Structures are given as structure tokens and as C-alpha cells.
C-alpha positions as protocol buffer text, in pm:
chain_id: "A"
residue {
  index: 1
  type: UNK
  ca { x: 1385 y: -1653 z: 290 }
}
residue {
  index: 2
  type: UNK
  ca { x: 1266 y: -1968 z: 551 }
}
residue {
  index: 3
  type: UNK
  ca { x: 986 y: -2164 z: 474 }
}
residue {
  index: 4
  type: UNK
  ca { x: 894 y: -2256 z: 841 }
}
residue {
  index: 5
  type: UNK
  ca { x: 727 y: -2089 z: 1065 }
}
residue {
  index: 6
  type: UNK
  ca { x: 882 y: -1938 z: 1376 }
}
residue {
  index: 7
  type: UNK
  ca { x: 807 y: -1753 z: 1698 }
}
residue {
  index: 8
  type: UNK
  ca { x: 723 y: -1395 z: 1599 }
}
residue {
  index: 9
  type: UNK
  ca { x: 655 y: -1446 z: 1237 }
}
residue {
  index: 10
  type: UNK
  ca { x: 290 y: -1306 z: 1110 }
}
residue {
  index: 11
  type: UNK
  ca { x: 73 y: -1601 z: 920 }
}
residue {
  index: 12
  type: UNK
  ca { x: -288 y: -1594 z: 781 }
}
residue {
  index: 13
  type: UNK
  ca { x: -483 y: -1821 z: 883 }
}
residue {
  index: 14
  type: UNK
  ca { x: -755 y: -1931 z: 619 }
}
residue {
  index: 15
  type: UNK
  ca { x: -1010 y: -2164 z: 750 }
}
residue {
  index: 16
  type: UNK
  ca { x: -1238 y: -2403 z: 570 }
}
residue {
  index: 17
  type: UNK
  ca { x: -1491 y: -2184 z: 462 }
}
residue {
  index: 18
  type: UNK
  ca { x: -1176 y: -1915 z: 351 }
}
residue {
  index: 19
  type: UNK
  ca { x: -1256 y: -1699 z: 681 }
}
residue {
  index: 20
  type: UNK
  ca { x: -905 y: -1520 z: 702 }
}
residue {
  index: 21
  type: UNK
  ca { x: -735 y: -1400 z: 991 }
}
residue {
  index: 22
  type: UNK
  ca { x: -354 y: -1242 z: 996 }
}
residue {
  index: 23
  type: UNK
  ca { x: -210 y: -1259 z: 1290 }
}
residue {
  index: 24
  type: UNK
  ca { x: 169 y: -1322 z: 1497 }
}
residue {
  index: 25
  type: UNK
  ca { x: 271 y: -1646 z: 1654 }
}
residue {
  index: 26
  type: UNK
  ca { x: 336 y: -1631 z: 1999 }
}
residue {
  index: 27
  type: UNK
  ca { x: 605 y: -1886 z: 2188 }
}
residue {
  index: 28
  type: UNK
  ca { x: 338 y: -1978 z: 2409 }
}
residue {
  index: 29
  type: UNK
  ca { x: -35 y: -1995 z: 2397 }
}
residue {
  index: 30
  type: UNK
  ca { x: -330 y: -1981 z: 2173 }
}
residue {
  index: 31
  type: UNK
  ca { x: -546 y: -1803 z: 1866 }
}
residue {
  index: 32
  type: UNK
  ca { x: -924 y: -1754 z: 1969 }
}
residue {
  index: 33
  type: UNK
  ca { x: -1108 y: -1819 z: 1621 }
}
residue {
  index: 34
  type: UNK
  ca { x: -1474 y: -1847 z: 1625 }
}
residue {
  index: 35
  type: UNK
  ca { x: -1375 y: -2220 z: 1516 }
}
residue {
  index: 36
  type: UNK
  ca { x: -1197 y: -2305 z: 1837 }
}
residue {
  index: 37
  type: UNK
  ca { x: -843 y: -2253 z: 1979 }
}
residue {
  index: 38
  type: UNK
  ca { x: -533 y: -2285 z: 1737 }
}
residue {
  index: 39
  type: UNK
  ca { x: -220 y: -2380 z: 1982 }
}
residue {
  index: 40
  type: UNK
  ca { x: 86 y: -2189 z: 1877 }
}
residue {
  index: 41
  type: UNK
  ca { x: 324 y: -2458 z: 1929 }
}
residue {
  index: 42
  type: UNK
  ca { x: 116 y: -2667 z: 1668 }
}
residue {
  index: 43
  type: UNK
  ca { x: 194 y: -2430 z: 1426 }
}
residue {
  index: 44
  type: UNK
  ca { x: 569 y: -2287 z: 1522 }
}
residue {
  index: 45
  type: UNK
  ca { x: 836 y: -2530 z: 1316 }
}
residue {
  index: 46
  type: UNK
  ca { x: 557 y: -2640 z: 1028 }
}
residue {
  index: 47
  type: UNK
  ca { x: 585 y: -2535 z: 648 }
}
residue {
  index: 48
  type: UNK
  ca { x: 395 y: -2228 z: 498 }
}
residue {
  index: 49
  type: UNK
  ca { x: 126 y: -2392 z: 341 }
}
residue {
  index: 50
  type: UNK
  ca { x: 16 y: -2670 z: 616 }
}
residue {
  index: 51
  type: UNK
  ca { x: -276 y: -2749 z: 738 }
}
residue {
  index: 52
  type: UNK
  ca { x: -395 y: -2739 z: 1142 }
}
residue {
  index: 53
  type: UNK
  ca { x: -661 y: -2841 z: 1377 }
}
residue {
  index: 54
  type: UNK
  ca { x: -842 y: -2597 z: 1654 }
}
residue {
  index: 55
  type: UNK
  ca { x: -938 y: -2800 z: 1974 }
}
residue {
  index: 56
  type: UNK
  ca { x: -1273 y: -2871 z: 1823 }
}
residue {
  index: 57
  type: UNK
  ca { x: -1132 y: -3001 z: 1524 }
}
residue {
  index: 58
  type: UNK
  ca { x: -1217 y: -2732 z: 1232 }
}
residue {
  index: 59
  type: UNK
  ca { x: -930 y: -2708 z: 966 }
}
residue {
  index: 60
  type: UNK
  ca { x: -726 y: -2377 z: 880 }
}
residue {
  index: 61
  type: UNK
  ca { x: -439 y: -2377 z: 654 }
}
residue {
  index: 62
  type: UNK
  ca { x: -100 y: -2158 z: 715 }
}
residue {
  index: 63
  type: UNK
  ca { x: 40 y: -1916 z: 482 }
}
residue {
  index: 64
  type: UNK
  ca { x: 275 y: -1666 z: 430 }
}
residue {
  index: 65
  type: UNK
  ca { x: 120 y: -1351 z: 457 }
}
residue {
  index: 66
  type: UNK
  ca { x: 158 y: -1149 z: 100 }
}
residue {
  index: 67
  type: UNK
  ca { x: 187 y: -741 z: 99 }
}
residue {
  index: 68
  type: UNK
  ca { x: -189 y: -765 z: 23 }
}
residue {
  index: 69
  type: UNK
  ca { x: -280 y: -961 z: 275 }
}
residue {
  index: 70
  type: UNK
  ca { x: -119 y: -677 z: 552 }
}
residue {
  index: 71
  type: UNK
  ca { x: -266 y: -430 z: 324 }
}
residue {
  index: 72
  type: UNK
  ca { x: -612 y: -610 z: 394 }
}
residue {
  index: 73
  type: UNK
  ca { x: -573 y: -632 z: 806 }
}
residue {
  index: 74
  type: UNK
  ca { x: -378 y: -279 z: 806 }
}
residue {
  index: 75
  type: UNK
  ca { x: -455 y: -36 z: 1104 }
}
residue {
  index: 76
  type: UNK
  ca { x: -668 y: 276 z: 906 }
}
residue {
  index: 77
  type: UNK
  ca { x: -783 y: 564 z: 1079 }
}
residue {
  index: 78
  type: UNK
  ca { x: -835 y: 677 z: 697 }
}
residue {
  index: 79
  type: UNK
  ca { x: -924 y: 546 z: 351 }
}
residue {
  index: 80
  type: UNK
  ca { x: -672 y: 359 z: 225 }
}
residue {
  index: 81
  type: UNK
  ca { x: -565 y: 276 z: -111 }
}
residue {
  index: 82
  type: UNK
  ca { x: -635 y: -60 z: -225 }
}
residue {
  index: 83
  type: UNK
  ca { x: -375 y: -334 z: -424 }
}
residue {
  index: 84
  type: UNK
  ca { x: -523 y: -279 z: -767 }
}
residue {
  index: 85
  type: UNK
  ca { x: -431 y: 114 z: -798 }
}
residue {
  index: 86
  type: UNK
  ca { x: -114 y: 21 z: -588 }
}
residue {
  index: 87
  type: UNK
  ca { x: 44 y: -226 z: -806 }
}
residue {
  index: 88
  type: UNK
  ca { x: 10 y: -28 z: -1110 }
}
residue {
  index: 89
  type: UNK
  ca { x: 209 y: 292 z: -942 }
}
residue {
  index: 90
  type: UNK
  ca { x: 486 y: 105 z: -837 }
}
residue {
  index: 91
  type: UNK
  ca { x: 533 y: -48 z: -1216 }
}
residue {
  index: 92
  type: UNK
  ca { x: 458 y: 315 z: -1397 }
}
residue {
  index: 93
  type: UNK
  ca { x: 669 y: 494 z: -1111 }
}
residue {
  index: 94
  type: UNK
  ca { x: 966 y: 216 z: -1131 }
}
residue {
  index: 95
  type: UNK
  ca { x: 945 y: 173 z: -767 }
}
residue {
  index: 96
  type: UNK
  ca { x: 1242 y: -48 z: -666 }
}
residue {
  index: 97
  type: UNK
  ca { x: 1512 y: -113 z: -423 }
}
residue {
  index: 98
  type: UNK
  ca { x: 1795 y: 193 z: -491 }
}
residue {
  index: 99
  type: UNK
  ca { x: 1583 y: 455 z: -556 }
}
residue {
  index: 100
  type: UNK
  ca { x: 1470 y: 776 z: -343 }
}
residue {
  index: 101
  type: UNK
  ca { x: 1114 y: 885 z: -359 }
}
residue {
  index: 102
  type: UNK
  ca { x: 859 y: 1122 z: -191 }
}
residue {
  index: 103
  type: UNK
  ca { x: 495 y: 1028 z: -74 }
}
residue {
  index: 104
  type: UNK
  ca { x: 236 y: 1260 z: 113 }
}
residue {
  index: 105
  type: UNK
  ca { x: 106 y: 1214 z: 260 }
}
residue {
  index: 106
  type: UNK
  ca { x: 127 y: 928 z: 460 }
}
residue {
  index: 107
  type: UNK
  ca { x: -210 y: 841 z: 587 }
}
residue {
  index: 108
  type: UNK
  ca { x: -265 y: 502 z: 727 }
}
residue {
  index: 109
  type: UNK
  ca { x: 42 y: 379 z: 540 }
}
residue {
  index: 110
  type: UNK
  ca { x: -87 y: 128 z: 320 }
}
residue {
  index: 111
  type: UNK
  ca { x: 107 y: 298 z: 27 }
}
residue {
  index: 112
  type: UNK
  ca { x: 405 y: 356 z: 241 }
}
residue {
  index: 113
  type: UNK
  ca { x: 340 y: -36 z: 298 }
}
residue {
  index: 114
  type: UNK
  ca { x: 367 y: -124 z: -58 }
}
residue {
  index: 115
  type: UNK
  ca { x: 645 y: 112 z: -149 }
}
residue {
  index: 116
  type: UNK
  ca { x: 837 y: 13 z: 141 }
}
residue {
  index: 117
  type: UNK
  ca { x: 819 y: -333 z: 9 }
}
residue {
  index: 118
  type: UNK
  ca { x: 964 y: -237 z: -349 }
}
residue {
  index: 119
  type: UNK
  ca { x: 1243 y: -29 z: -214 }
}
residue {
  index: 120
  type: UNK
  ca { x: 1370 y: -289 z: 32 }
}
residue {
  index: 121
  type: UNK
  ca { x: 1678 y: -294 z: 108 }
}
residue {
  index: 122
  type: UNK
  ca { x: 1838 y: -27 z: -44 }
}
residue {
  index: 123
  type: UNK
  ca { x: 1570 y: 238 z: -161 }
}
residue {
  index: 124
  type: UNK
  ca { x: 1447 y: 507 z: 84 }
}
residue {
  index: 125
  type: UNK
  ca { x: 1093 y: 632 z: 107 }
}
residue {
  index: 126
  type: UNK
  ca { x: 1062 y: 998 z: 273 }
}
residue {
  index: 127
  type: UNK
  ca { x: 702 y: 1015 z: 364 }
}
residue {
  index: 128
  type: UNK
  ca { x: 526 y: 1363 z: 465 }
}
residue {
  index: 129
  type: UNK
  ca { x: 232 y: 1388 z: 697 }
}
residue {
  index: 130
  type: UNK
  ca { x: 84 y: 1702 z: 895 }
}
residue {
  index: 131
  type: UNK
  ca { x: -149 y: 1527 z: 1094 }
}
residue {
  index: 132
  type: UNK
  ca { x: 118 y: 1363 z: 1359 }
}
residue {
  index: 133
  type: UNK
  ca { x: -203 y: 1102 z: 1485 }
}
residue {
  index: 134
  type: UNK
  ca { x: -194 y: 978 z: 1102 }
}
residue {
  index: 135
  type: UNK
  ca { x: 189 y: 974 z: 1063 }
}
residue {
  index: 136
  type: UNK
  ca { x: 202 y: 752 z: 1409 }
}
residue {
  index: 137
  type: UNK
  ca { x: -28 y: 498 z: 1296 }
}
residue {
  index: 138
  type: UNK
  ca { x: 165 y: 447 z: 953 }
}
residue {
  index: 139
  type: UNK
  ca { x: 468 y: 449 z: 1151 }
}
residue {
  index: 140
  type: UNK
  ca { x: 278 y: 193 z: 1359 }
}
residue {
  index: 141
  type: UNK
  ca { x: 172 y: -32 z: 1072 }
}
residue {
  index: 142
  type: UNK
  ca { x: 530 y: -31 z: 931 }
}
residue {
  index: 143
  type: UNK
  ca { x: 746 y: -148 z: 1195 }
}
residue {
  index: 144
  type: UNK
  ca { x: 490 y: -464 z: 1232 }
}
residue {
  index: 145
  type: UNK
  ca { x: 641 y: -561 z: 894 }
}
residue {
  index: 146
  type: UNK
  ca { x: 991 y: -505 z: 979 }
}
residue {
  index: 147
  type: UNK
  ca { x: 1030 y: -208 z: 724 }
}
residue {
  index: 148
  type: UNK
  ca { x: 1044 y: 101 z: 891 }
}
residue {
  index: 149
  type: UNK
  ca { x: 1408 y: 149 z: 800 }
}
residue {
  index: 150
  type: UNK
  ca { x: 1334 y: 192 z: 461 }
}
residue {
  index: 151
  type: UNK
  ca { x: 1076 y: 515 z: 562 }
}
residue {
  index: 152
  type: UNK
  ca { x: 1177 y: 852 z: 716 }
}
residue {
  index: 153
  type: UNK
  ca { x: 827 y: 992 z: 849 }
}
residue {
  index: 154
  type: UNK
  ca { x: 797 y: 1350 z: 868 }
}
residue {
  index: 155
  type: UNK
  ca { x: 517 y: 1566 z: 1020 }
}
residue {
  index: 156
  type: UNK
  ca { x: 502 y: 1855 z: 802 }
}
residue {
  index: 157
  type: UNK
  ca { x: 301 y: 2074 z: 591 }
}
residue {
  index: 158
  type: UNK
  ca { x: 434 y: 2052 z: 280 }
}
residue {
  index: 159
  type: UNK
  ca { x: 315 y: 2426 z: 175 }
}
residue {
  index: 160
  type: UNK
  ca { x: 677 y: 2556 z: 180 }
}
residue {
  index: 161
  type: UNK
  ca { x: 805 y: 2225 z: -36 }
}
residue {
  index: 162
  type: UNK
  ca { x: 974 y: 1944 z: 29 }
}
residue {
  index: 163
  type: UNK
  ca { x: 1345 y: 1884 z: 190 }
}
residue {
  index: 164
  type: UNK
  ca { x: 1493 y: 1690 z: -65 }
}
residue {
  index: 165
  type: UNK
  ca { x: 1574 y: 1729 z: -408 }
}
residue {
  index: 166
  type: UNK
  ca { x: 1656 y: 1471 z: -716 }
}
residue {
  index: 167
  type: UNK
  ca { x: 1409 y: 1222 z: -625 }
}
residue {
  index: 168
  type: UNK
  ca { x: 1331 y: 916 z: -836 }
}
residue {
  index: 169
  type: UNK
  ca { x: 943 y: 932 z: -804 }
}
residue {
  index: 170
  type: UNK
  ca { x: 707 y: 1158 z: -648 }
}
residue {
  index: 171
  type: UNK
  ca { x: 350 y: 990 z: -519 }
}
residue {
  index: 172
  type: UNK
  ca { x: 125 y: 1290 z: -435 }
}
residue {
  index: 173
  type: UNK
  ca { x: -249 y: 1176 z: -206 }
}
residue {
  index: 174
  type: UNK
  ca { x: -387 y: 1514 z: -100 }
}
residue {
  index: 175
  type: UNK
  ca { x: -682 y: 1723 z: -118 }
}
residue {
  index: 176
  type: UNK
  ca { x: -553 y: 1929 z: -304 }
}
residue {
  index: 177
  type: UNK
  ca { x: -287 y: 1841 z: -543 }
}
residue {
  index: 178
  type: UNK
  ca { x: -226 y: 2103 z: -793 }
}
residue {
  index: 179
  type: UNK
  ca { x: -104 y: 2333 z: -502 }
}
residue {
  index: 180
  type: UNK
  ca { x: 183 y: 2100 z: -477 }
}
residue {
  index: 181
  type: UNK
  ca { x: 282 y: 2014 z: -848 }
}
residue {
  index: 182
  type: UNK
  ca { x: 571 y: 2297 z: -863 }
}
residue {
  index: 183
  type: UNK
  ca { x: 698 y: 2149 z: -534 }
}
residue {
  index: 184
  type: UNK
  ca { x: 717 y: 1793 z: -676 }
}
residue {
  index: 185
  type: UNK
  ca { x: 873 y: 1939 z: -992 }
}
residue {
  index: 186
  type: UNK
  ca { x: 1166 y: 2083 z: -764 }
}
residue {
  index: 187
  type: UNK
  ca { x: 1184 y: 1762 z: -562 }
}
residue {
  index: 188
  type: UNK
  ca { x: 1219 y: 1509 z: -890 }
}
residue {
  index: 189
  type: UNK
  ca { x: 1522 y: 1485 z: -1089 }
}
residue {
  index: 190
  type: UNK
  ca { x: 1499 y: 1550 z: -1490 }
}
residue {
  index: 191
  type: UNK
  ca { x: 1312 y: 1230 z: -1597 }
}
residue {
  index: 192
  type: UNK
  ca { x: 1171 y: 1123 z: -1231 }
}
residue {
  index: 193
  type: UNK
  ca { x: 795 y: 1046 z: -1252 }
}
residue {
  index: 194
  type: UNK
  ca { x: 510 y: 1206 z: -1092 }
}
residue {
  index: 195
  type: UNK
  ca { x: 196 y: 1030 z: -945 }
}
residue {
  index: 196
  type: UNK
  ca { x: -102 y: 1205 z: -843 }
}
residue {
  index: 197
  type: UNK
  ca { x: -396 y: 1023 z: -694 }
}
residue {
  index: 198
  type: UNK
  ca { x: -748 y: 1157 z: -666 }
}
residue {
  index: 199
  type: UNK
  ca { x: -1106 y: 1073 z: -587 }
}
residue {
  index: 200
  type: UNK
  ca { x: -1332 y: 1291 z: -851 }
}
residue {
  index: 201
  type: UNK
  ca { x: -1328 y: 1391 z: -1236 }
}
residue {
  index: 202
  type: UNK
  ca { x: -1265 y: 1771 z: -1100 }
}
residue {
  index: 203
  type: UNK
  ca { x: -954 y: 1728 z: -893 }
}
residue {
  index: 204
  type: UNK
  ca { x: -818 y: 1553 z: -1257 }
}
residue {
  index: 205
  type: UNK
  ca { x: -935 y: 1888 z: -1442 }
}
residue {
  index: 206
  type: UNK
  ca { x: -735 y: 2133 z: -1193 }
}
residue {
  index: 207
  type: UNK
  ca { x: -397 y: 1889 z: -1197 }
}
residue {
  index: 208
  type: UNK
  ca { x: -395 y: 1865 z: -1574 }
}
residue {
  index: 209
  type: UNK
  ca { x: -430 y: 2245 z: -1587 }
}
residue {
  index: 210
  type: UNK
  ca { x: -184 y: 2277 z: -1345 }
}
residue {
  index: 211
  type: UNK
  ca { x: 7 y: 2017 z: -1544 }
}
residue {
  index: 212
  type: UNK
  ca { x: -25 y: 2249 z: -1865 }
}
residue {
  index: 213
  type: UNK
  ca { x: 211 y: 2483 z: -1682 }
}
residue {
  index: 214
  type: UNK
  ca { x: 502 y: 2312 z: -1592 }
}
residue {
  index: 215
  type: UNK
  ca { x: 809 y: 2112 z: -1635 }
}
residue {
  index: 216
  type: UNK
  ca { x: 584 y: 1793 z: -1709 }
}
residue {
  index: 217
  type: UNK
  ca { x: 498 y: 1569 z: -2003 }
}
residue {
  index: 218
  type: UNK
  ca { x: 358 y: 1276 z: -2155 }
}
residue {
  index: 219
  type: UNK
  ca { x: 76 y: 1324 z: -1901 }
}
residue {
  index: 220
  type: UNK
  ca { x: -179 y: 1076 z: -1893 }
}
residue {
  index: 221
  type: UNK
  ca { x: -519 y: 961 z: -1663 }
}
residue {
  index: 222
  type: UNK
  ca { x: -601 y: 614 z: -1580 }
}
residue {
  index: 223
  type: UNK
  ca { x: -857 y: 399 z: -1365 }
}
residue {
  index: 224
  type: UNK
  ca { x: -826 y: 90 z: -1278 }
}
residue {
  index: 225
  type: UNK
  ca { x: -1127 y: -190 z: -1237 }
}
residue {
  index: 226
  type: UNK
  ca { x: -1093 y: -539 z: -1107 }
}
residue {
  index: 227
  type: UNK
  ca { x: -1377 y: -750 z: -1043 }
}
residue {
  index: 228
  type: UNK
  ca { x: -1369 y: -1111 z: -889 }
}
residue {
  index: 229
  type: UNK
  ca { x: -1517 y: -1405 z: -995 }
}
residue {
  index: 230
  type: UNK
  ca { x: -1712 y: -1686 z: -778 }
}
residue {
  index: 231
  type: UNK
  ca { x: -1480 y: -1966 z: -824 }
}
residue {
  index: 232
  type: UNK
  ca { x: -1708 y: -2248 z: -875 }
}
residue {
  index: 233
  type: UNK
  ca { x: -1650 y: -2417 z: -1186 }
}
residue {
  index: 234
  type: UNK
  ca { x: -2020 y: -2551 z: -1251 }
}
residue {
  index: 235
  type: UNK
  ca { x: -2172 y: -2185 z: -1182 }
}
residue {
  index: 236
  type: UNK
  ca { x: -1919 y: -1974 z: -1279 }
}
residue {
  index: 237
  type: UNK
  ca { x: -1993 y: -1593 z: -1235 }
}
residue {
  index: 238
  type: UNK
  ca { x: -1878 y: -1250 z: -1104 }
}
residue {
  index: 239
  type: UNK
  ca { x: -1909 y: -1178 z: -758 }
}
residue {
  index: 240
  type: UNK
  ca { x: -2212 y: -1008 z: -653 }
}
residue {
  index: 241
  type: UNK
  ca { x: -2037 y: -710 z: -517 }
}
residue {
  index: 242
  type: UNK
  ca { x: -1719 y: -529 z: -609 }
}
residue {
  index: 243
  type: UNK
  ca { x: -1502 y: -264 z: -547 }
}
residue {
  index: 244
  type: UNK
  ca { x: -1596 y: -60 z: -799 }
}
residue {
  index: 245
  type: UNK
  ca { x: -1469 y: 309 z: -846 }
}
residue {
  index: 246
  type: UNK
  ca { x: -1129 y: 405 z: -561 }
}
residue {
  index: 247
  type: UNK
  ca { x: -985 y: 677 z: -777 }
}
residue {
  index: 248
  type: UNK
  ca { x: -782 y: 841 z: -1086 }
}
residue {
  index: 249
  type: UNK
  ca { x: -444 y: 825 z: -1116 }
}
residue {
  index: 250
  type: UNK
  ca { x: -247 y: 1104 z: -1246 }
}
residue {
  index: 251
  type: UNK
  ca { x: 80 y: 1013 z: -1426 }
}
residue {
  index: 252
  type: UNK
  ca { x: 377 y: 1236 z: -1587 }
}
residue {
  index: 253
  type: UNK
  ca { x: 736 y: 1288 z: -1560 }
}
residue {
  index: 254
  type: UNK
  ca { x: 986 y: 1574 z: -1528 }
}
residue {
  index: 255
  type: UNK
  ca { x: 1155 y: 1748 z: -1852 }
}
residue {
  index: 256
  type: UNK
  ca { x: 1504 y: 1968 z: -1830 }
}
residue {
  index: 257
  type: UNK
  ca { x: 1315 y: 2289 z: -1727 }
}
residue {
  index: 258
  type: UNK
  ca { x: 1254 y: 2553 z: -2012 }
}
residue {
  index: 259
  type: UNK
  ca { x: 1221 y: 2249 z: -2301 }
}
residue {
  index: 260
  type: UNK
  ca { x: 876 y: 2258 z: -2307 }
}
């Protein structure tokens, strides 16, 4: 992968202060920061990683953007999940490049961002929507990374199931999941794992019922917490805010039906 920045690539620009802005380099022109003008042709041809002027002087620094950085700047017309929770379900669901799985639905497509990223080049993400304003957005958001060949949108209601069957993973983000579990069961292969996300302590209580029923085991509940630090060495601290509580996550995977 090149190191130097061309015409059309997307860099964030981090100024002084750490003000950060992501945006794509034009062949001719300039970036409006609050800072002054950044000149695209001082930045086309430099190294990731190098530092540039505005006409007023100010210093920002180039870099390549990272999946979190797009999942930062990311169009939303919804809530979207954030990098902790989305790290952690690509590892437990074995998200990688090969494998077929099922999201829905798609929302603003900052999981079908960070999916799409693990699956590349060879994995294939099928990703249900019903709201077709929702599933153009994420469709949107995913061809400004270059990965929309890697997702097959579809505007559905998923109350009749889902169109494929002998998926690797299933990742589940609705209201209300445990209407959908038997449909993810028929969708997975024998082993595939599920993924359920959800907001409040009920929605857990009616999956793992609905969980209690089924072709699933070693079910489990998790929540993840990450809090930043101020990184000045002399005072060092937490931050005074943080994002604090996004959701549970809901994992288990498919036995050979009847072994329960």
C-alpha cells in the first residue's frame, strides 16, 4: 500500500492543538480550516505523516486516515456504533477476508464500515435494511472508502428471514432481536456465531430467553468500557468526560440442530 499522498486519496488533517479534520485531496485548490487555507498541491506527492503550513502559517500534520478515523467523520442519520464494541465483534465473530456474513440492519453503516474492512478482498457482507433512506446513506458512506464491493445492500424486512443460508457470522442491530433469532439460526452454518447488539438490560432478558430455545450455546453478555486519559505526563488523569455506557453485546454460536 503507497505511502504518498495522491489526488483523490482521503487524509486527516490534525492541527497543532489536535483539531482533526478528514477530508479528500483535490488536484487543484484548497482546504478552508479555521487556521487558514491548506493548498492541495502542498500536500499531493508528500509522505503520510508530514507536516504542512496554511497561508497564515499554523501547522497540521498528514495522516493516513485509520477505519476509526472514517468511523469518527461517518455520514449518520442514526446512532452509530462506536470502535470499542466494534473491534471486539469482529475478533469474537472471526470477521475476516473469505467469509460470508449477515448484518441488519444496516443503519448509517459504520458496522458495515468496519466489517467491510475485515472481509476485504475476498469476504462478502450481505447487509439488510427496510428503511431504503438508511440503506442509501450506508451505501453512501461505503463507496467513499472504496469498499462497496465487498457489501450487497438489501432493502428488506427481514420478518420472512433472510436469503442466504450457511453464513459464517450473523450481526443482529434491531429493536427487536429475539423475533429474529430462529431466522439467524437458519441463515448460520453449524458452528457460525451469532451477535446481537442492544441498548437496555431488558432487550438482554428477552434474547437469552429466546436463546434458551434454540440451536444456540455457550451464550454469553458483555460490555465494553474505555475511558481516555489526558496525556500530559506531569498531570496525568482521565479525561473529564467519556463515553460511558453504548450497549450489550449478545454472543453465541450455532449447534447441529436437535443436540441440545
Amino acid at each position: 500500500m503507497h505511502n504518498t499522498i495522491n489526488v483523490n486519496d482521503y487524509v486527516l488533517l490534525v492541527s497543532a492543538k489536535q483539531e482533526q479534520h478528514l477530508i479528500q485531496v483535490k488536484e487543484k485548490g484548497a482546504y478552508s480550516t479555521k487556521d487558514g487555507n491548506l493548498v492541495f498541491s502542498d500536500i499531493v506527492g508528500k509522505e503520510f505523516g508530514t507536516l504542512v503550513f496554511t497561508h497564515l502559517g499554523s501547522k497540521y500534520y498528514v495522516f493516513k486516515p485509520t477505519v476509526t478515523d472514517f468511523l469518527k467523520f461517518i455520514k449518520r442519520k442514526t446512532q452509530v456504533l462506536y470502535a470499542k464494541d466494534l473491534g471486539f465483534i469482529i475478533l469474537k465473530l472471526n470477521i475476516r477476508s473469505g467469509i460470508r456474513m449477515i448484518e441488519c440492519g444496516s443503519g448509517s453503516g459504520s458496522a458495515a464500515t468496519a466489517f467491510a474492512f475485515s472481509l476485504f478482498p475476498d469476504g462478502r457482507l450481505y447487509s439488510y435494511e427496510a428503511r431504503d433512506e438508511f440503506m442509501s446513506l450506508a451505501s453512501e458512506n461505503l463507496k467513499r472508502l472504496g469498499l462497496n464491493d465487498v457489501v450487497l445492500f438489501k432493502n428488506k424486512d427481514i420478518e420472512s428471514g433472510f436469503d442466504e443460508q450457511d453464513v459464517d457470522a450473523v450481526f443482529l442491530d434491531v429493536k427487536f432481536p429475539e423475533r429474529y433469532i430462529t431466522h439467524a439460526s437458519n441463515a448460520l452454518k453449524s458452528g457460525g456465531s451469532l451477535c446481537v447488539f442492544v441498548p437496555t438490560t431488558n432487550q438482554v432478558v428477552d434474547v437469552l430467553r429466546t436463546l434458551e430455545n434454540t440451536d444456540f450455546f455457550m451464550n454469553e453478555v458483555v460490555e465494553i468500557m474505555l475511558r481516555n486519559y489526558k496525556t500530559v505526563p506531569d498531570r496525568l488523569r482521565p479525561d473529564d468526560t467519556m463515553t460511558a455506557h453504548t450497549g450489550f453485546l449478545i454472543f453465541a454460536r450455532k449447534i447441529i440442530r436437535g443436540q441440545l
